[in-house]
Rosetta silent file (secondary structure, phi, psi, omega in degrees, C-alpha in Angstrom):
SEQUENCE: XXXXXXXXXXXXXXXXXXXXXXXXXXXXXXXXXXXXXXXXXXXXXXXXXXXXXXXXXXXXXXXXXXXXXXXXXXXXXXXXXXXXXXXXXXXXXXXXXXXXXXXXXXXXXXXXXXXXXXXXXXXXXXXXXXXXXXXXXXXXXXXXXXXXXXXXXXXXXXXXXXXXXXXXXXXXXXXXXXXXXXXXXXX
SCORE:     score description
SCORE:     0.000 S_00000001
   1 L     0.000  140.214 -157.745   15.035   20.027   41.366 S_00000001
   2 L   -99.663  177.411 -164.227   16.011   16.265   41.929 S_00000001
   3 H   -97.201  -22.384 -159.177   15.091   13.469   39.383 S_00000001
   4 H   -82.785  -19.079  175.273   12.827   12.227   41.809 S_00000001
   5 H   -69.990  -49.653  172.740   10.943   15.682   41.508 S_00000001
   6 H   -73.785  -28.024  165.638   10.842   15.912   38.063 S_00000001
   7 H   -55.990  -46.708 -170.037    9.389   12.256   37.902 S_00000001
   8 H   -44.270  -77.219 -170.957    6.814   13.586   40.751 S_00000001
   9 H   -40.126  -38.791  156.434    5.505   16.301   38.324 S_00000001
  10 H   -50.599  -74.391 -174.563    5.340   13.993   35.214 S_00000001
  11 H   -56.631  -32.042  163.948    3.501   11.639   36.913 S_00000001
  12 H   -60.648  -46.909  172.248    0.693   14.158   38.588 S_00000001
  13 H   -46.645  -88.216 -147.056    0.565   15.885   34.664 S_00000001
  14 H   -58.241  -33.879  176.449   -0.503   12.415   33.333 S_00000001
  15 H   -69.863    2.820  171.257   -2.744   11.728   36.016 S_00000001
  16 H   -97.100   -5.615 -174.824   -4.876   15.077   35.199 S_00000001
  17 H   -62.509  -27.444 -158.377   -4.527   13.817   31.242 S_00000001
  18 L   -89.958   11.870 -179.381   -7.266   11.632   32.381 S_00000001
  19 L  -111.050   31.020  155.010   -9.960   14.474   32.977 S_00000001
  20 L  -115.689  -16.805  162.948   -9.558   14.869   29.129 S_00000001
  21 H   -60.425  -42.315  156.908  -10.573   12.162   27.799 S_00000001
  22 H   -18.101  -61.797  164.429  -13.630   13.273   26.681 S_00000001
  23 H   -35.492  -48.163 -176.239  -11.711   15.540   24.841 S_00000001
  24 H   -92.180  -39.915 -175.494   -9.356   13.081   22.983 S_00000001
  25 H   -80.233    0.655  172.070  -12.264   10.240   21.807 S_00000001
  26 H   -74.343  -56.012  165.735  -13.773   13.904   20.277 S_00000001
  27 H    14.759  -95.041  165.566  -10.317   13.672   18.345 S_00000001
  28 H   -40.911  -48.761  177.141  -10.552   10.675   17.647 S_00000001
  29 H   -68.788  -49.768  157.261  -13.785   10.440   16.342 S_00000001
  30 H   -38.929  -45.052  165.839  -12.957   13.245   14.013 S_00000001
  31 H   -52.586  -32.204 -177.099   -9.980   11.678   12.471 S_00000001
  32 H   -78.620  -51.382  156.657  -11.816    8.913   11.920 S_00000001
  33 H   -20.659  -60.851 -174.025  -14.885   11.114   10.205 S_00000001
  34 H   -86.481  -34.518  164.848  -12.265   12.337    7.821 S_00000001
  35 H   -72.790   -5.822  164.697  -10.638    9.477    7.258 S_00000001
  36 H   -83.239  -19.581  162.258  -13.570    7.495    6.291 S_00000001
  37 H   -47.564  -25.322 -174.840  -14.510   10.036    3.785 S_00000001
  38 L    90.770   26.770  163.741  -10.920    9.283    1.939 S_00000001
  39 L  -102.793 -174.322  171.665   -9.509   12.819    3.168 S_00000001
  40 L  -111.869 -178.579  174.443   -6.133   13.118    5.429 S_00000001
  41 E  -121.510  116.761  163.611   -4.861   14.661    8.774 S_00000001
  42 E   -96.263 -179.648  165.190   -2.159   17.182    8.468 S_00000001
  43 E  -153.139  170.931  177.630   -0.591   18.204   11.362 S_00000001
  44 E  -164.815  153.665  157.690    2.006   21.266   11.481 S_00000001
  45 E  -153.041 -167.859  165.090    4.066   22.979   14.728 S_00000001
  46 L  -134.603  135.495  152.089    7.047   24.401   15.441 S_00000001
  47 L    77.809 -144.349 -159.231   10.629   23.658   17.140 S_00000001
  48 H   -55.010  -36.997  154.984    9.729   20.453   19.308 S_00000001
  49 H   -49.160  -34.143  154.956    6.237   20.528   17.821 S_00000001
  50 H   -37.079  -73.018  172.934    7.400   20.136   14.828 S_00000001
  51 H   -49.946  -44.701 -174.154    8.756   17.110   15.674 S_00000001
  52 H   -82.852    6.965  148.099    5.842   15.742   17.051 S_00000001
  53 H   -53.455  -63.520 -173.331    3.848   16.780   13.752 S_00000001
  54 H   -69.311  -37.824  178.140    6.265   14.822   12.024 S_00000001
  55 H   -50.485  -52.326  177.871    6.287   11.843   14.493 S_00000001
  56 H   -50.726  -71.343  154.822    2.401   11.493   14.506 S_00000001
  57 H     3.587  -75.677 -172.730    2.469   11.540   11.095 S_00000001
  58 H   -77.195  -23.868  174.871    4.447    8.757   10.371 S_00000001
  59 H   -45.356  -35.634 -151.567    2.314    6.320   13.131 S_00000001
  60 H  -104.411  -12.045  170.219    0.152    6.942   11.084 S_00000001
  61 H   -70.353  -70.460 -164.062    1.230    6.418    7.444 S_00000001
  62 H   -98.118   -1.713  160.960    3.244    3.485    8.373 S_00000001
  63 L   162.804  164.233  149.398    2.063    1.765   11.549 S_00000001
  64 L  -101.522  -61.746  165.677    1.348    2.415   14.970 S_00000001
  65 L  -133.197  -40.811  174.649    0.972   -1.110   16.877 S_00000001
  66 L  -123.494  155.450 -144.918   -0.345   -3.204   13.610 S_00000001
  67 L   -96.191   96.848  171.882    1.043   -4.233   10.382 S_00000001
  68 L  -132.796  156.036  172.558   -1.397   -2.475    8.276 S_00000001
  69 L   -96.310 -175.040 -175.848   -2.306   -0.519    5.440 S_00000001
  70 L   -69.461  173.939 -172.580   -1.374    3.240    5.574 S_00000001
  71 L  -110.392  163.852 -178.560   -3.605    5.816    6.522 S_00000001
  72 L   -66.432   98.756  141.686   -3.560    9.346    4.513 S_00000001
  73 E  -161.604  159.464 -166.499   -1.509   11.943    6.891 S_00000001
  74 L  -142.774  143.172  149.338    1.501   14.506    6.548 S_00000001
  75 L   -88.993  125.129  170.568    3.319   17.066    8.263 S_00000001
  76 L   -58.336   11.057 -171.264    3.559   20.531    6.978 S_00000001
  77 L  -123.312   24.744 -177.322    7.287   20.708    8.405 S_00000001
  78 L  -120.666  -21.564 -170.485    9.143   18.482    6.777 S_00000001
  79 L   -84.603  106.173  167.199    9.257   20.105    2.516 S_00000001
  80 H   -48.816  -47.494 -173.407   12.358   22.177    3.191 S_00000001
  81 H   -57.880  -68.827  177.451   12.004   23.866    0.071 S_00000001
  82 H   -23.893  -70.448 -157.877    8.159   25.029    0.825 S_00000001
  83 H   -38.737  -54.393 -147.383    9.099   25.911    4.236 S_00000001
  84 H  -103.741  -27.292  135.364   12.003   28.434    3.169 S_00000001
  85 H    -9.476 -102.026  173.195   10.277   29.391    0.118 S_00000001
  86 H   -54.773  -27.087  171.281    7.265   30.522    1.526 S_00000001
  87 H   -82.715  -48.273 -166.680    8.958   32.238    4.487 S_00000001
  88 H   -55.280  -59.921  179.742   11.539   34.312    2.460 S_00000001
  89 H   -79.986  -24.062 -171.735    8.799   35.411    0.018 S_00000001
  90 H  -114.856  -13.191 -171.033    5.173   36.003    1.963 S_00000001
  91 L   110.453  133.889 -177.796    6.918   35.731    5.525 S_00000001
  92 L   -55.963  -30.905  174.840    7.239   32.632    8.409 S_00000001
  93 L   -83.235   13.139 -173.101    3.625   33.178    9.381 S_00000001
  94 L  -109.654  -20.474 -138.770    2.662   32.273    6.072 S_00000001
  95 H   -72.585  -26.872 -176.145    4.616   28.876    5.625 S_00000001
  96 H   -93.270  -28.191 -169.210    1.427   26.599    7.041 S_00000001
  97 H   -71.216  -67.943 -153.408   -1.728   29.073    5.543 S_00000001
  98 H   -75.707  -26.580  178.553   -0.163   28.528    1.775 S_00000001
  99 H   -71.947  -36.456  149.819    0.452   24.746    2.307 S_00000001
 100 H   -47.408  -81.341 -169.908   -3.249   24.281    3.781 S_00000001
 101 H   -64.619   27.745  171.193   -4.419   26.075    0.650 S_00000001
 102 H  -124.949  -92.548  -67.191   -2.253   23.895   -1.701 S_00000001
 103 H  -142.544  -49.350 -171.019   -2.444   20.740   -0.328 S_00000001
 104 L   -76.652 -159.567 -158.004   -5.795   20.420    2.079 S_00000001
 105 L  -175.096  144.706  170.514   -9.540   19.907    0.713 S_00000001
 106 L   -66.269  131.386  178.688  -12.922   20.097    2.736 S_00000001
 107 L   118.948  -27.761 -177.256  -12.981   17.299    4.946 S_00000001
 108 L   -66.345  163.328 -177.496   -9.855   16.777    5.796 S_00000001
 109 E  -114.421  147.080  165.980   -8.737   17.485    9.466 S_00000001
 110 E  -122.251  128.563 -178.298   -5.536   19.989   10.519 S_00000001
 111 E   -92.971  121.549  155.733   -3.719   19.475   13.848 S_00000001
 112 E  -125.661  138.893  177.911   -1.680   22.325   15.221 S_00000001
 113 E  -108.574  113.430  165.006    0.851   21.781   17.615 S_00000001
 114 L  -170.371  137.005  178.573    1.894   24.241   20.085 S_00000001
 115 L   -31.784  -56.035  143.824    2.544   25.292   23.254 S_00000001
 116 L   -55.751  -46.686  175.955    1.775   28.149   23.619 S_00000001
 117 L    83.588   -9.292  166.676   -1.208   28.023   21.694 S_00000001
 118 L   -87.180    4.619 -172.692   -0.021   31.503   19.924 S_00000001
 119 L   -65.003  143.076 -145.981    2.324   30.594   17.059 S_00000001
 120 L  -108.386   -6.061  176.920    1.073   33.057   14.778 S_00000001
 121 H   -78.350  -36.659 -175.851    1.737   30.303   11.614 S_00000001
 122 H   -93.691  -18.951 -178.873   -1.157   28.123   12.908 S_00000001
 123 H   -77.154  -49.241  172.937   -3.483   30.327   13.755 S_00000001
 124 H   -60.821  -47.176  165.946   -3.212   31.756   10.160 S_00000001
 125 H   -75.132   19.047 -165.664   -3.418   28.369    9.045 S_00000001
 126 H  -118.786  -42.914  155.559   -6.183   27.318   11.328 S_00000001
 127 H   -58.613  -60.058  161.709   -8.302   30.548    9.565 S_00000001
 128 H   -45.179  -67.405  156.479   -7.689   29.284    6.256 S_00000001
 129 H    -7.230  -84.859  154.821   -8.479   25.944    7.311 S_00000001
 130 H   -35.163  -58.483 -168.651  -12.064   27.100    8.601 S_00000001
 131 H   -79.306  -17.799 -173.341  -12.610   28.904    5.298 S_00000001
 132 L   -98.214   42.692 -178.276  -11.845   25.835    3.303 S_00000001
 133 L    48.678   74.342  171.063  -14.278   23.510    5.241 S_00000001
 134 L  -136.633  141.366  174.753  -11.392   21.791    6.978 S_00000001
 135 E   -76.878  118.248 -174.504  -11.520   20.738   11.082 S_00000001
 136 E  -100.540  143.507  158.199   -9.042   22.263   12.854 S_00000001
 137 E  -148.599  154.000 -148.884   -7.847   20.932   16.301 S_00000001
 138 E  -100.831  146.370  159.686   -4.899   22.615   18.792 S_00000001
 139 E  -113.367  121.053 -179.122   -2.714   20.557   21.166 S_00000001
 140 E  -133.201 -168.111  163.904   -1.897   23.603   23.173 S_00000001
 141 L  -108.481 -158.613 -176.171   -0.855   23.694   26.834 S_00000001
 142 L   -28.062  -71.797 -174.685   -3.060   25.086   29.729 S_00000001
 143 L   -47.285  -61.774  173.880   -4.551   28.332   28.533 S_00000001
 144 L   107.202   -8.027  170.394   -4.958   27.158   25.236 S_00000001
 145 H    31.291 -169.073 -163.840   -3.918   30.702   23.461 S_00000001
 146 H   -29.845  -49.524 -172.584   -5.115   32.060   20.496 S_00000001
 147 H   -58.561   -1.467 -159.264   -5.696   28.467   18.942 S_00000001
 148 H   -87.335  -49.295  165.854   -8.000   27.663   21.796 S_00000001
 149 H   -77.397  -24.366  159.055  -10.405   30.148   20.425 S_00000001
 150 H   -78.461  -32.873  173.711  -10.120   29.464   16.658 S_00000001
 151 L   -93.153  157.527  177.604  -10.469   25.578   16.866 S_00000001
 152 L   -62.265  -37.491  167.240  -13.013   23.351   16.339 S_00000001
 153 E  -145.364  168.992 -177.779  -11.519   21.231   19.424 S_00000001
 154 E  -172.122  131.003 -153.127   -8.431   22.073   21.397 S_00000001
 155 E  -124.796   65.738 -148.267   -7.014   19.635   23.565 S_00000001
 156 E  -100.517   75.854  176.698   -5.233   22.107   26.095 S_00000001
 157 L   -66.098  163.137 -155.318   -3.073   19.666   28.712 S_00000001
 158 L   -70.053  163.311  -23.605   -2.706   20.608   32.408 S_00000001
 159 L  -106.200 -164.593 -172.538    0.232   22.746   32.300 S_00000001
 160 L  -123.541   32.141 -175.923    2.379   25.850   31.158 S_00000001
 161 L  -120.951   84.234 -152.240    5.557   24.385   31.188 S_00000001
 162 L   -37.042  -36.149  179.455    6.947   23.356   27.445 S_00000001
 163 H   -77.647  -24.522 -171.574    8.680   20.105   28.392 S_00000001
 164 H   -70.219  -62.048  176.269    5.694   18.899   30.515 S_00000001
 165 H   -27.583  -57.088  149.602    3.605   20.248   27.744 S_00000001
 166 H   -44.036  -55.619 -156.990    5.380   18.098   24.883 S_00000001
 167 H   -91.073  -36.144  163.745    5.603   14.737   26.555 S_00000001
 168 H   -47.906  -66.625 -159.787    1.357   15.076   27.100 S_00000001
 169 H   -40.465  -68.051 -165.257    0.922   16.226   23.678 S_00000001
 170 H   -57.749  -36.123  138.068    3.001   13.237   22.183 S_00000001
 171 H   -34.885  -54.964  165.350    1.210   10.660   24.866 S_00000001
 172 H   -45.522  -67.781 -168.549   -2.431   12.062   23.529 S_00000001
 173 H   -53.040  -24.791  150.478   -1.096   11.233   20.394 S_00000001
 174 H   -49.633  -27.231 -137.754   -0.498    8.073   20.919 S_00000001
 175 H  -123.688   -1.654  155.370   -3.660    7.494   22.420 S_00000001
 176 H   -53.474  -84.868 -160.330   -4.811    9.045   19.148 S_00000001
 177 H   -77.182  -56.989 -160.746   -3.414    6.831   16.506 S_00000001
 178 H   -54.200  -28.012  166.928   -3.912    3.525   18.681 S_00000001
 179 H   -54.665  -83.358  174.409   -8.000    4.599   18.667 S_00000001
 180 H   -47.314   -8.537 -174.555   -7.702    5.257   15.147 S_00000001
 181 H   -95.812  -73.916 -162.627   -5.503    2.216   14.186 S_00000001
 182 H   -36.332  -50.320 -165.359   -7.827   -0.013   16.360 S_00000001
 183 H   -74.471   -4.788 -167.925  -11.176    1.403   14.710 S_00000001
 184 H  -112.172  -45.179 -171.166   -9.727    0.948   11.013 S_00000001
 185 H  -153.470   47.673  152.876   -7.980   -2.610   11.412 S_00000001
 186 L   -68.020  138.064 -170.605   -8.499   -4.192   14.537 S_00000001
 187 L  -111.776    0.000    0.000   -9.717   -7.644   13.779 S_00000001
């Protein structure tokens, strides 16, 4: 496949992103529901998801487009210790479920990021979640996997192909925090 090919494909994915919107102002409107209460947004993945846990994240502590102040949200991937902690002793599927139960609170909302929609870490945290009155919602790819049936919204972009997958998710998310930055301290 040619550059011009792989451009092709990008460019068809984002133009089906837009039969989702519905989907993303639900998002949105949730984040904002918990953040006007004074709770956070966690987010958590794995591997490239990770990163964009931690990337979202920080739009959103420290800025997005305006020089504002921050808003409450963290990524479960980033406390090294926790992480290798909790996986040595309870196991890798545990590492998001005990950090949810330390750290979240009813109201708050938790974003899992994954491709697949099966990482077996989010789903366990995404049950936990649920019992502790917290909103969960999946950035998955097509299908929408396991999380697609356990969340409260799941935001399942047109394809099954992990690089495609990733550059939507992190584009929602933009389209994410600029809603929510606009709606908190647009003037």
């Amino acid at each position: 496949m040619n550059t011009e090919q792989h451009l092709d494909i990008i460019v068809e994915n984002f133009s089906k992103l837009k039969n989702l919107s519905p989907c993303i102002e639900a998002i949105a409107r949730a984040w904002i529901a918990s953040l006007e209460q004074g709770n956070k947004i966690m987010f958590c993945g794995n591997g490239g998801s990770a990163a964009d846990s931690q990337h979202l994240a920080a739009e959103l502590v420290g800025r997005y487009k305006i020089n504002r102040a921050a808003l409450p949200a963290m990524s479960l991937t980033v406390d090294t210790s926790a992480l290798t902690a909790i996986g040595n002793d309870f196991g890798y599927d545990q590492v998001f479920i005990r950090q949810v139960e330390g750290l979240g609170k009813a109201g708050d909302c938790l974003v899992g990021i994954s491709t697949s929609g099966n990482s077996q870490n989010i789903v366990n945290a995404f049950q936990k979640a649920k019992e502790m009155g917290i909103k969960t919602i999946a950035f998955t790819g097509e299908g929408g996997g396991k999380m697609k049936e356990i969340a409260d919204i799941c935001l399942n972009v047109p394809s099954n192909i992990t690089n495609n997958i990733q550059e939507m998710h992190i584009a929602c998310g933009h389209i994410l925090c600029d809603i929510v930055e606009k709606h908190f301290f647009a003037k």
